Coordinates of C-alpha atoms in Angstrom, one line a residue:
Chain A
X1 CA 8.3 13.0 -39.3
X2 CA 9.2 10.0 -37.1
X3 CA 7.0 7.2 -36.1
X4 CA 4.3 8.2 -33.2
X5 CA 5.3 6.3 -30.0
X6 CA 1.3 5.8 -29.6
X7 CA -0.9 4.7 -32.9
X8 CA -4.6 3.9 -32.5
X9 CA -6.8 3.0 -35.4
X10 CA -10.4 2.6 -35.6
X11 CA -10.5 1.2 -31.9
X12 CA -14.0 0.1 -31.2
X13 CA -14.7 -1.3 -27.6
X14 CA -18.2 -2.5 -26.3
X15 CA -19.9 -4.2 -23.4
X16 CA -23.1 -5.7 -23.0
X17 CA -26.0 -3.4 -22.1
X18 CA -28.2 -5.2 -19.4
X19 CA -31.2 -3.4 -20.6
X20 CA -31.3 -4.1 -24.2
X21 CA -29.9 -6.8 -26.7
X22 CA -27.9 -4.2 -28.5
X23 CA -24.2 -3.7 -27.4
X24 CA -23.2 -0.5 -25.6
X25 CA -20.4 1.2 -27.3
X26 CA -17.8 2.9 -25.3
X27 CA -15.5 3.6 -27.8
X28 CA -16.3 3.9 -31.8
X29 CA -13.8 4.2 -34.5
X30 CA -11.5 6.0 -32.2
X31 CA -8.2 6.8 -34.0
X32 CA -5.2 9.0 -32.7
X33 CA -1.5 9.4 -32.8
X34 CA 0.6 10.5 -30.0
X35 CA 4.3 11.9 -30.4
X36 CA 7.1 10.8 -28.4
X37 CA 7.8 13.3 -25.4
X38 CA 4.6 14.9 -25.9
X39 CA 1.9 16.1 -23.0
X40 CA -1.6 15.4 -23.9
X41 CA -4.4 16.2 -22.1
X42 CA -7.8 14.0 -22.8
X43 CA -11.1 15.5 -21.9
X44 CA -14.6 14.2 -21.5
X45 CA -17.2 14.0 -19.4
X46 CA -18.0 11.0 -17.4
X47 CA -18.8 7.7 -19.9
X48 CA -17.2 9.4 -22.5
X49 CA -14.7 6.6 -22.7
X50 CA -11.6 8.5 -21.7
X51 CA -10.9 5.9 -19.0
X52 CA -11.6 2.8 -21.1
X53 CA -9.4 4.2 -23.6
X54 CA -6.7 4.4 -21.0
X55 CA -6.9 1.2 -20.1
X56 CA -6.5 0.0 -23.4
X57 CA -3.5 1.4 -24.2
X58 CA -1.5 -1.2 -21.8
X59 CA -3.8 -4.1 -22.6
X60 CA -5.7 -4.0 -19.2
X61 CA -8.7 -4.1 -21.4
X62 CA -8.5 -5.2 -24.8
X63 CA -10.5 -4.0 -27.7
X64 CA -13.1 -5.6 -29.7
X65 CA -11.6 -4.4 -33.1
X66 CA -9.0 -1.9 -34.3
X67 CA -5.4 -1.6 -33.9
X68 CA -3.0 -0.1 -31.0
X69 CA 0.8 0.3 -31.9
X70 CA 3.1 1.3 -28.8
X71 CA 6.4 2.2 -30.2
X72 CA 5.7 0.3 -33.4
X73 CA 4.6 -2.9 -31.9
X74 CA 1.1 -4.0 -32.6
X75 CA -0.3 -5.0 -29.0
X76 CA -3.6 -6.2 -30.4
X77 CA -2.2 -8.8 -32.0
X78 CA -3.4 -12.4 -30.7
X79 CA -0.1 -13.8 -30.7
X80 CA 1.7 -11.3 -28.6
X81 CA 3.7 -12.8 -26.2
X82 CA 3.4 -12.6 -22.5
X83 CA 7.0 -10.8 -22.0
X84 CA 5.9 -8.4 -24.9
X85 CA 2.9 -7.6 -22.6
X86 CA 5.1 -6.8 -19.5
X87 CA 7.5 -4.7 -21.6
X88 CA 4.5 -2.8 -22.8
X89 CA 3.3 -2.2 -19.1
X90 CA 7.0 -1.1 -18.3
X91 CA 7.2 1.1 -21.1
X92 CA 3.3 2.8 -20.6
X93 CA 3.1 3.2 -17.0
X94 CA 0.0 4.2 -15.3
X95 CA -1.2 6.1 -12.3
X96 CA -4.9 6.1 -11.2
X97 CA -7.5 8.1 -9.2
X98 CA -7.6 6.4 -5.6
X99 CA -3.9 7.0 -4.2
X100 CA -5.1 4.3 -1.4
X101 CA -5.8 1.9 -3.9
X102 CA -2.5 1.5 -5.6
X103 CA 0.1 1.4 -2.5
X104 CA 1.2 -2.2 -2.0
X105 CA 3.8 -2.0 0.5
X106 CA 3.8 -0.4 4.5
X107 CA 6.6 1.6 3.6
X108 CA 7.0 4.4 1.2
X109 CA 10.3 3.2 -0.3
X110 CA 9.5 -0.7 -0.2
X111 CA 6.3 0.3 -2.4
X112 CA 8.4 2.4 -4.9
X113 CA 10.5 -0.6 -5.2
X114 CA 7.5 -3.1 -6.0
X115 CA 7.8 -2.4 -9.9
X116 CA 11.5 -2.7 -10.2
X117 CA 11.4 -5.7 -7.9
X118 CA 8.7 -7.5 -10.2
X119 CA 10.9 -6.6 -13.4
X120 CA 13.8 -8.7 -11.7
X121 CA 16.1 -5.8 -11.4
X122 CA 19.1 -6.2 -9.5
X123 CA 19.1 -5.1 -5.9
X124 CA 21.8 -2.6 -5.8
X125 CA 20.2 -1.0 -9.1
X126 CA 16.6 -1.0 -7.6
X127 CA 18.2 0.8 -4.7
X128 CA 19.5 3.7 -6.9
X129 CA 16.2 3.8 -9.3
X130 CA 14.3 4.1 -5.8
X131 CA 16.1 6.8 -4.4
X132 CA 16.2 8.7 -7.5
X133 CA 12.6 8.4 -8.1
X134 CA 11.6 9.4 -4.6
X135 CA 13.8 12.7 -5.3
X136 CA 12.3 13.4 -8.7
X137 CA 8.9 13.8 -6.8
X138 CA 10.1 15.4 -3.8
X139 CA 9.5 12.6 -1.3
X140 CA 13.0 11.5 -0.4
X141 CA 12.5 12.8 3.5
X142 CA 9.5 10.3 3.5
X143 CA 11.2 7.3 2.3
X144 CA 10.9 5.4 5.5
X145 CA 7.4 6.5 6.4
X146 CA 4.1 4.5 6.5
X147 CA 2.1 5.4 3.4
X148 CA -1.0 6.0 5.1
X149 CA -0.1 8.9 7.3
X150 CA 0.9 11.1 4.1
X151 CA -1.6 13.6 2.7
X152 CA -3.7 12.5 -0.7
X153 CA -1.1 14.7 -2.8
X154 CA 2.1 12.7 -1.0
X155 CA 0.5 9.6 -1.6
X156 CA 0.0 10.3 -5.4
X157 CA 3.6 11.4 -5.6
X158 CA 4.5 7.9 -4.3
X159 CA 2.4 6.2 -6.5
X160 CA 4.3 8.4 -9.5
X161 CA 7.7 7.5 -8.2
X162 CA 6.7 3.8 -8.2
X163 CA 6.1 4.3 -11.8
X164 CA 9.2 6.3 -12.7
X165 CA 11.3 3.6 -10.8
X166 CA 10.2 1.2 -14.0
X167 CA 11.8 3.8 -16.4
X168 CA 8.7 4.0 -18.5
X169 CA 8.5 6.0 -21.8
X170 CA 5.1 7.1 -20.9
X171 CA 2.9 7.6 -18.1
X172 CA -0.8 7.8 -18.4
X173 CA -2.9 9.5 -15.4
X174 CA -6.1 8.3 -15.3
X175 CA -7.9 11.0 -13.2
X176 CA -5.3 11.1 -11.1
X177 CA -5.6 14.5 -9.5
X178 CA -9.7 14.1 -9.3
X179 CA -9.5 12.8 -5.5
X180 CA -7.4 15.4 -4.3
X181 CA -7.2 19.0 -2.6
X182 CA -6.5 22.0 -4.3
X183 CA -2.9 22.0 -2.9
X184 CA -2.2 18.4 -3.3
X185 CA -3.6 18.8 -7.1
X186 CA -1.0 21.6 -7.7
X187 CA 1.6 19.2 -6.4
X188 CA 1.0 16.4 -8.6
X189 CA 0.3 18.9 -11.6
X190 CA 3.9 20.3 -10.9
X191 CA 5.3 16.8 -10.8
X192 CA 3.6 15.7 -14.3
X193 CA 5.1 18.9 -15.8
X194 CA 8.2 18.3 -14.6
X195 CA 8.7 14.6 -15.6
X196 CA 7.4 16.0 -19.1
X197 CA 9.9 18.6 -19.2
X198 CA 13.0 17.2 -17.6
X199 CA 12.9 13.5 -18.4
X200 CA 11.2 13.7 -21.9
X201 CA 8.4 11.2 -20.6
X202 CA 5.5 11.3 -22.7
X203 CA 2.0 12.1 -20.8
X204 CA -1.2 11.3 -21.3
X205 CA -3.5 13.1 -18.8
X206 CA -7.0 12.3 -18.2
X207 CA -8.9 14.7 -16.5
X208 CA -12.2 16.6 -16.4
X209 CA -10.3 19.5 -15.0
X210 CA -10.2 22.4 -17.8
X211 CA -7.5 24.5 -15.8
X212 CA -5.2 21.5 -15.9
X213 CA -5.9 21.0 -19.5
X214 CA -4.5 24.6 -20.1
X215 CA -0.9 23.2 -19.5
X216 CA -0.7 20.4 -21.9
X217 CA 0.8 21.1 -25.3
X218 CA -2.5 19.2 -26.9
X219 CA -5.8 18.5 -25.8
X220 CA -8.0 15.9 -27.2
X221 CA -11.5 15.9 -26.4
X222 CA -13.4 12.4 -26.4
X223 CA -17.1 12.4 -26.6
X224 CA -19.4 9.5 -27.2
X225 CA -16.4 7.4 -27.8
X226 CA -14.9 9.5 -30.8
X227 CA -12.4 12.2 -30.9
X228 CA -14.4 15.1 -30.7
X229 CA -11.8 18.2 -30.9
X230 CA -8.1 17.8 -31.0
X231 CA -5.6 20.6 -31.0
X232 CA -3.6 22.8 -29.0
X233 CA -5.3 24.4 -25.7
X234 CA -6.0 27.8 -27.7
X235 CA -7.5 26.0 -30.4
X236 CA -9.8 23.7 -28.7
X237 CA -11.2 26.0 -26.1
X238 CA -11.8 28.5 -28.5
X239 CA -15.0 26.3 -29.4
X240 CA -16.9 27.3 -26.6
X241 CA -20.0 26.3 -28.1
X242 CA -19.1 22.9 -29.2
X243 CA -17.4 22.2 -25.7
X244 CA -20.8 22.6 -24.1
X245 CA -22.5 20.5 -26.4
X246 CA -20.2 17.8 -25.4
X247 CA -21.1 18.4 -21.5
X248 CA -17.7 20.2 -21.0
X249 CA -16.8 23.5 -19.4
X250 CA -14.0 26.2 -20.6
X251 CA -11.7 27.5 -18.2
X252 CA -13.2 30.4 -16.3
X253 CA -11.4 33.5 -17.8
X254 CA -11.9 31.7 -21.5
X255 CA -15.7 31.6 -20.8
X256 CA -15.5 35.7 -19.6
X257 CA -13.6 36.4 -22.7
X258 CA -15.8 34.6 -24.8
X259 CA -19.1 36.2 -23.3
X260 CA -17.7 39.6 -23.3
X261 CA -17.1 39.4 -27.0
X262 CA -20.1 38.0 -27.6
X263 CA -21.6 41.2 -26.4
X264 CA -19.6 43.1 -29.0
X265 CA -16.7 44.0 -26.7
X266 CA -13.6 44.0 -28.8
X267 CA -11.4 41.3 -27.0
X268 CA -9.5 38.2 -28.1
X269 CA -11.7 35.2 -27.3
X270 CA -9.0 32.8 -26.8
X271 CA -7.5 33.8 -23.5
X272 CA -6.6 30.7 -21.3
X273 CA -4.3 32.0 -18.5
X274 CA -5.8 34.3 -15.7
X275 CA -2.5 36.4 -15.5
X276 CA -2.8 37.2 -19.2
X277 CA -6.6 37.7 -18.9
X278 CA -6.2 40.1 -16.1
X279 CA -3.1 42.1 -18.1
X280 CA -5.4 42.5 -21.0
X281 CA -8.6 43.3 -18.9
X282 CA -6.6 46.0 -17.2
X283 CA -5.4 47.5 -20.3
X284 CA -8.7 47.4 -22.0
X285 CA -10.6 49.2 -19.0
X286 CA -7.6 52.3 -18.8
X287 CA -8.4 53.1 -22.4
Chain B
X1 CA -7.9 8.3 17.4
X2 CA -8.4 5.1 15.3
X3 CA -5.9 6.3 12.6
X4 CA -3.0 6.8 14.8
X5 CA -3.1 2.7 15.0
X6 CA 0.3 1.1 15.0
X7 CA 0.9 -1.9 12.8
X8 CA 2.2 -4.9 15.5
X9 CA 4.3 -3.6 17.9
X10 CA 7.5 -2.6 15.7
X11 CA 9.7 -0.2 17.5
X12 CA 12.1 1.4 15.0
X13 CA 15.9 1.5 15.7
X14 CA 19.1 0.6 15.0
X15 CA 20.0 -2.0 17.6
X16 CA 22.0 -5.1 17.5
X17 CA 18.5 -7.0 17.5
X18 CA 17.1 -4.7 14.7
X19 CA 20.0 -5.4 12.2
X20 CA 19.9 -9.2 12.3
X21 CA 18.4 -11.3 9.4
X22 CA 14.5 -11.9 10.4
X23 CA 15.2 -15.6 9.3
X24 CA 17.8 -15.8 12.1
X25 CA 15.4 -14.0 14.6
X26 CA 12.4 -16.4 13.9
X27 CA 14.6 -19.5 14.1
X28 CA 15.9 -18.0 17.6
X29 CA 12.8 -17.2 18.9
X30 CA 11.5 -20.8 18.5
X31 CA 14.7 -22.1 20.1
X32 CA 14.3 -19.7 23.0
X33 CA 10.4 -20.8 23.5
X34 CA 11.9 -24.3 23.7
X35 CA 14.3 -23.2 25.9
X36 CA 11.6 -21.7 28.2
X37 CA 9.9 -24.9 28.6
X38 CA 12.8 -26.9 29.4
X39 CA 13.5 -24.8 32.6
X40 CA 12.8 -27.3 35.0
X41 CA 15.2 -25.7 38.2
X42 CA 15.7 -22.6 40.2
X43 CA 19.2 -22.6 38.5
X44 CA 17.6 -22.8 34.9
X45 CA 15.4 -20.1 35.9
X46 CA 17.9 -17.8 36.9
X47 CA 19.6 -18.6 33.8
X48 CA 16.7 -17.8 31.6
X49 CA 15.8 -14.6 33.2
X50 CA 19.2 -13.2 32.6
X51 CA 18.9 -14.1 29.0
X52 CA 15.7 -12.4 28.6
X53 CA 17.2 -9.4 30.2
X54 CA 20.0 -9.6 28.1
X55 CA 17.9 -9.9 25.0
X56 CA 16.0 -6.7 26.3
X57 CA 19.2 -4.9 26.6
X58 CA 20.2 -5.8 23.2
X59 CA 17.2 -4.6 21.5
X60 CA 17.1 -0.9 22.7
X61 CA 13.3 -1.2 23.6
X62 CA 12.5 0.7 26.5
X63 CA 11.4 -1.5 29.4
X64 CA 8.4 1.0 29.8
X65 CA 7.1 -0.3 26.5
X66 CA 7.9 -4.0 27.3
X67 CA 5.9 -3.5 30.3
X68 CA 2.8 -2.0 28.6
X69 CA 3.1 -4.9 26.1
X70 CA 2.3 -7.4 29.1
X71 CA -1.0 -5.4 29.9
X72 CA -3.3 -7.7 28.3
X73 CA -1.8 -10.8 29.7
X74 CA -3.1 -9.9 32.9
X75 CA -6.0 -11.7 32.9
X76 CA -4.3 -15.2 31.9
X77 CA -1.2 -14.4 34.4
X78 CA -3.8 -13.7 37.4
X79 CA -6.0 -16.9 36.3
X80 CA -2.8 -19.3 36.4
X81 CA -1.4 -18.0 39.6
X82 CA -4.4 -18.3 41.5
X83 CA -5.4 -21.6 39.9
X84 CA -1.9 -23.1 40.9
X85 CA -1.9 -21.6 44.1
X86 CA -5.2 -23.4 45.4
X87 CA -5.5 -26.7 43.3
X88 CA -1.9 -27.8 43.1
X89 CA -1.4 -30.6 45.7
X90 CA 2.2 -31.1 47.3
X91 CA 3.7 -32.4 50.7
X92 CA 4.3 -28.9 52.7
X93 CA 1.2 -27.3 54.0
X94 CA 1.3 -23.8 54.4
X95 CA -2.2 -22.7 55.2
X96 CA -5.2 -25.0 56.2
X97 CA -8.6 -23.2 56.7
X98 CA -11.5 -25.1 56.3
X99 CA -11.7 -26.5 52.8
X100 CA -8.7 -24.5 51.6
X101 CA -5.5 -25.9 51.6
X102 CA -2.6 -24.1 50.0
X103 CA 0.5 -26.1 49.8
X104 CA 4.3 -24.6 49.5
X105 CA 4.8 -26.4 46.2
X106 CA 1.7 -24.9 45.1
X107 CA 2.9 -21.2 45.3
X108 CA 6.3 -22.2 44.1
X109 CA 4.9 -23.7 41.1
X110 CA 2.0 -20.6 40.5
X111 CA 5.2 -18.2 40.6
X112 CA 7.3 -20.2 38.3
X113 CA 4.4 -20.7 35.7
X114 CA 3.9 -16.5 36.0
X115 CA 7.4 -16.3 35.3
X116 CA 7.5 -18.7 32.4
X117 CA 4.6 -16.7 30.7
X118 CA 5.9 -13.3 31.2
X119 CA 9.5 -14.7 29.6
X120 CA 8.0 -16.5 26.9
X121 CA 5.9 -13.4 25.7
X122 CA 8.5 -11.0 26.6
X123 CA 11.6 -13.0 25.0
X124 CA 9.7 -14.0 21.7
X125 CA 8.5 -10.1 21.1
X126 CA 11.7 -8.7 21.5
X127 CA 13.3 -11.1 19.1
X128 CA 10.6 -10.8 16.5
X129 CA 7.6 -7.9 16.5
X130 CA 9.5 -5.2 18.6
X131 CA 12.8 -5.4 16.2
X132 CA 11.5 -6.8 13.1
X133 CA 9.1 -4.5 10.7
X134 CA 6.0 -6.4 9.3
X135 CA 7.3 -6.5 5.9
X136 CA 10.7 -7.9 7.3
X137 CA 8.9 -10.5 9.1
X138 CA 6.6 -11.6 6.1
X139 CA 9.8 -11.5 4.2
X140 CA 11.6 -13.8 6.6
X141 CA 8.8 -16.0 6.5
X142 CA 8.7 -16.1 2.9
X143 CA 12.6 -17.2 2.8
X144 CA 12.2 -19.7 5.5
X145 CA 9.4 -21.5 4.0
X146 CA 10.7 -21.2 0.3
X147 CA 11.7 -24.7 0.4
X148 CA 8.0 -25.6 0.4
X149 CA 7.9 -24.2 -3.2
X150 CA 9.6 -27.5 -4.5
X151 CA 6.1 -29.1 -3.4
X152 CA 4.2 -26.4 -5.2
X153 CA 2.9 -24.7 -2.0
X154 CA 2.0 -21.0 -2.8
X155 CA 4.8 -19.6 -0.4
X156 CA 5.3 -16.2 -2.1
X157 CA 1.3 -15.8 -2.7
X158 CA 0.7 -16.4 0.9
X159 CA 3.6 -13.8 2.1
X160 CA 2.1 -11.1 -0.5
X161 CA -1.2 -11.6 1.1
X162 CA 0.2 -11.1 4.6
X163 CA 2.0 -7.9 3.7
X164 CA -1.0 -6.6 1.8
X165 CA -3.3 -7.2 4.6
X166 CA -1.0 -5.6 6.9
X167 CA -0.7 -2.5 4.5
X168 CA -4.7 -2.2 4.4
X169 CA -5.4 -2.6 8.0
X170 CA -5.3 1.2 8.8
X171 CA -7.0 2.2 5.4
X172 CA -9.9 -0.1 6.5
X173 CA -9.9 1.1 9.9
X174 CA -10.1 4.8 8.8
X175 CA -12.7 3.4 6.4
X176 CA -14.8 1.9 9.3
X177 CA -14.6 5.1 11.1
X178 CA -15.8 7.0 8.3
X179 CA -18.9 4.7 7.6
X180 CA -19.5 4.7 11.4
X181 CA -19.8 8.4 11.5
X182 CA -21.8 8.6 8.0
X183 CA -24.5 6.0 9.7
X184 CA -24.7 7.9 13.0
X185 CA -25.8 11.2 10.8
X186 CA -28.3 9.0 9.3
X187 CA -29.7 8.3 12.9
X188 CA -28.1 4.8 13.6
X189 CA -27.4 4.3 17.2
X190 CA -24.3 1.9 18.1
X191 CA -23.9 2.7 21.7
X192 CA -27.3 1.5 23.5
X193 CA -29.3 -1.5 23.8
X194 CA -28.0 -5.2 24.6
X195 CA -25.4 -7.2 23.1
X196 CA -27.5 -8.5 20.3
X197 CA -29.0 -5.1 19.2
X198 CA -25.4 -3.6 19.2
X199 CA -24.3 -6.3 17.0
X200 CA -27.5 -5.7 14.7
X201 CA -26.9 -2.2 14.6
X202 CA -23.2 -2.9 12.9
X203 CA -24.7 -4.7 9.7
X204 CA -25.0 -1.2 8.2
X205 CA -21.7 -0.7 8.6
X206 CA -20.2 -4.0 7.7
X207 CA -22.0 -4.1 4.4
X208 CA -20.8 -1.2 2.8
X209 CA -17.4 -2.0 4.4
X210 CA -17.0 -5.0 2.2
X211 CA -18.6 -3.7 -0.7
X212 CA -15.6 -1.0 -0.7
X213 CA -12.8 -3.6 0.5
X214 CA -13.9 -5.5 -2.9
X215 CA -13.7 -2.4 -4.7
X216 CA -10.2 -1.5 -3.3
X217 CA -9.2 -5.1 -4.0
X218 CA -10.3 -5.1 -7.6
X219 CA -8.4 -1.5 -8.2
X220 CA -5.4 -2.7 -6.4
X221 CA -5.3 -6.0 -9.0
X222 CA -5.0 -3.5 -11.7
X223 CA -2.4 -1.2 -10.2
X224 CA -0.2 -4.5 -9.2
X225 CA -0.9 -5.9 -12.9
X226 CA 0.2 -2.3 -14.4
X227 CA 3.4 -2.7 -12.4
X228 CA 4.1 -5.9 -14.0
X229 CA 3.3 -7.9 -10.9
X230 CA 3.3 -11.8 -12.1
X231 CA 3.7 -13.7 -8.9
X232 CA 6.8 -14.9 -7.4
X233 CA 9.0 -16.2 -10.2
X234 CA 11.7 -13.7 -11.8
X235 CA 11.1 -11.4 -8.7
X236 CA 14.2 -9.6 -7.2
X237 CA 14.2 -7.9 -3.9
X238 CA 15.6 -4.4 -3.2
X239 CA 16.8 -5.2 0.5
X240 CA 19.2 -8.3 0.2
X241 CA 19.6 -10.0 3.7
X242 CA 22.4 -12.0 4.3
X243 CA 23.7 -13.8 7.3
X244 CA 26.7 -11.8 8.9
X245 CA 28.7 -12.2 11.9
X246 CA 25.7 -11.1 14.1
X247 CA 23.2 -13.9 13.2
X248 CA 26.1 -16.5 13.8
X249 CA 26.4 -14.9 17.4
X250 CA 22.7 -14.6 18.0
X251 CA 22.0 -18.4 16.6
X252 CA 25.1 -19.8 19.0
X253 CA 24.1 -17.9 21.8
X254 CA 20.4 -19.3 21.9
X255 CA 21.7 -22.9 21.3
X256 CA 24.2 -22.3 24.1
X257 CA 21.1 -21.1 26.2
X258 CA 19.2 -24.1 25.5
X259 CA 22.2 -26.3 26.3
X260 CA 23.1 -24.9 29.5
X261 CA 19.6 -25.2 30.8
X262 CA 19.6 -28.5 30.2
X263 CA 22.7 -29.2 31.9
X264 CA 21.6 -26.8 34.9
X265 CA 18.4 -28.9 35.1
X266 CA 20.6 -32.1 35.5
X267 CA 23.6 -30.8 37.7
X268 CA 21.7 -28.5 40.0
X269 CA 18.6 -30.3 40.5
X270 CA 17.3 -27.8 43.6
X271 CA 13.4 -27.3 43.6
X272 CA 12.8 -29.7 41.1
X273 CA 9.4 -29.4 40.0

């Protein structure tokens, strides 16, 4: 097995609690490895430390203790140069929750160009990257529009294009679908899946939406600053009781099948997809 | 609807003036303004008017929009005209009634002042705001001021601030709208009472607006850092602007305009004021 793209060892992150002398632990002994090209979903309830974890990965925050290796480079090394830091931020792009607060320019294509411009890329190459990034997210026809006239899902796709134009190897989506309506959510999720599948970009998707987590290769549940569950969506969501204890729900279909099998009905309890569930149920009802 | 606010007066298009480097347009606008103030005779005014009309034609901006853009000026125009008609002293009395005396020179001067203001605004806005997008304009200012970098003036930061401010105007306007609705739903009253009462009613709108603006600023700063922003050094631009034949034409034309106006003042000093 090759070296994992992201390797995190015994990460500790604290902040001073206003109400007590003790420090408040956001992350305690978090260790994780993420393979290149994988699609990982990080789940956790509010305050579980999942967003903090994301911000540590490109050094927006720095940990109190522990090591973070990105592509083999130790980014927690105090002697890391500023150039290394910017290279890390180029490799590990980040898309945030509020689409309005991450667009810089008054015209869509100028905003997408912002990242490559900061990297000092040649003008003709920027032009090429901007066009292809907008094409990838399906926003080419809006290239010369003003961002404030777009819908939430469209704005978020422009933000994603702005990251793609920097040619990252990994993109972290920090609750990027949380503020969108169902349609915008679907648009963004399709774009994310496409990037992972067609361009081999490693995706770390942070969310508390269970139905989105089902689409990932791997689900990591963070609770109380530690890895609580880790595995394929099927493996993770079969732990219905455990997830509930961590303050999380499971997808509705899974919950239905779990309750049915608890009541003595002979059905599998690891169904994640609604279509699959419907088929099994109708077959079972016909019996 | 507040959301439909347009940024500046930019009128998108691909006319001769639209395709000129913003730097040339800024310099041309400055030269044009100087030319307006050099106009001292009837002849020079005719030349100025012709030049202004030519600029409008070159910009492709409909005259209707330009006239609409002059509307906020009505008060200033009316004031200057009336003031000059009544208070300018000359030799040729036109009307004399009780304590009011209107001189011929006053009427001429009033007309010329009005015309001067109209030309000043139309010419400079056709050259800059109508035909240059806000981002191109700030870009142009940044490039023009770039020699100041040598004395450590934060030119890039200044231009960045301007363009971010422009970007967030519609967002904040929309937010103000939302907060006002939310406060109305809680029983706030923005439309009755005197000036002081109304101004006070705005406090519950401004406080949340400021808090939210600071939060947005902090989010944006993190997002910009994530996109490798580190100030102006080592930065490239997608749109490479360079001076072309058009720029030379416009620049030469404005210089000629200024020269012709000065010469016409000297050789055709009709109705010198």
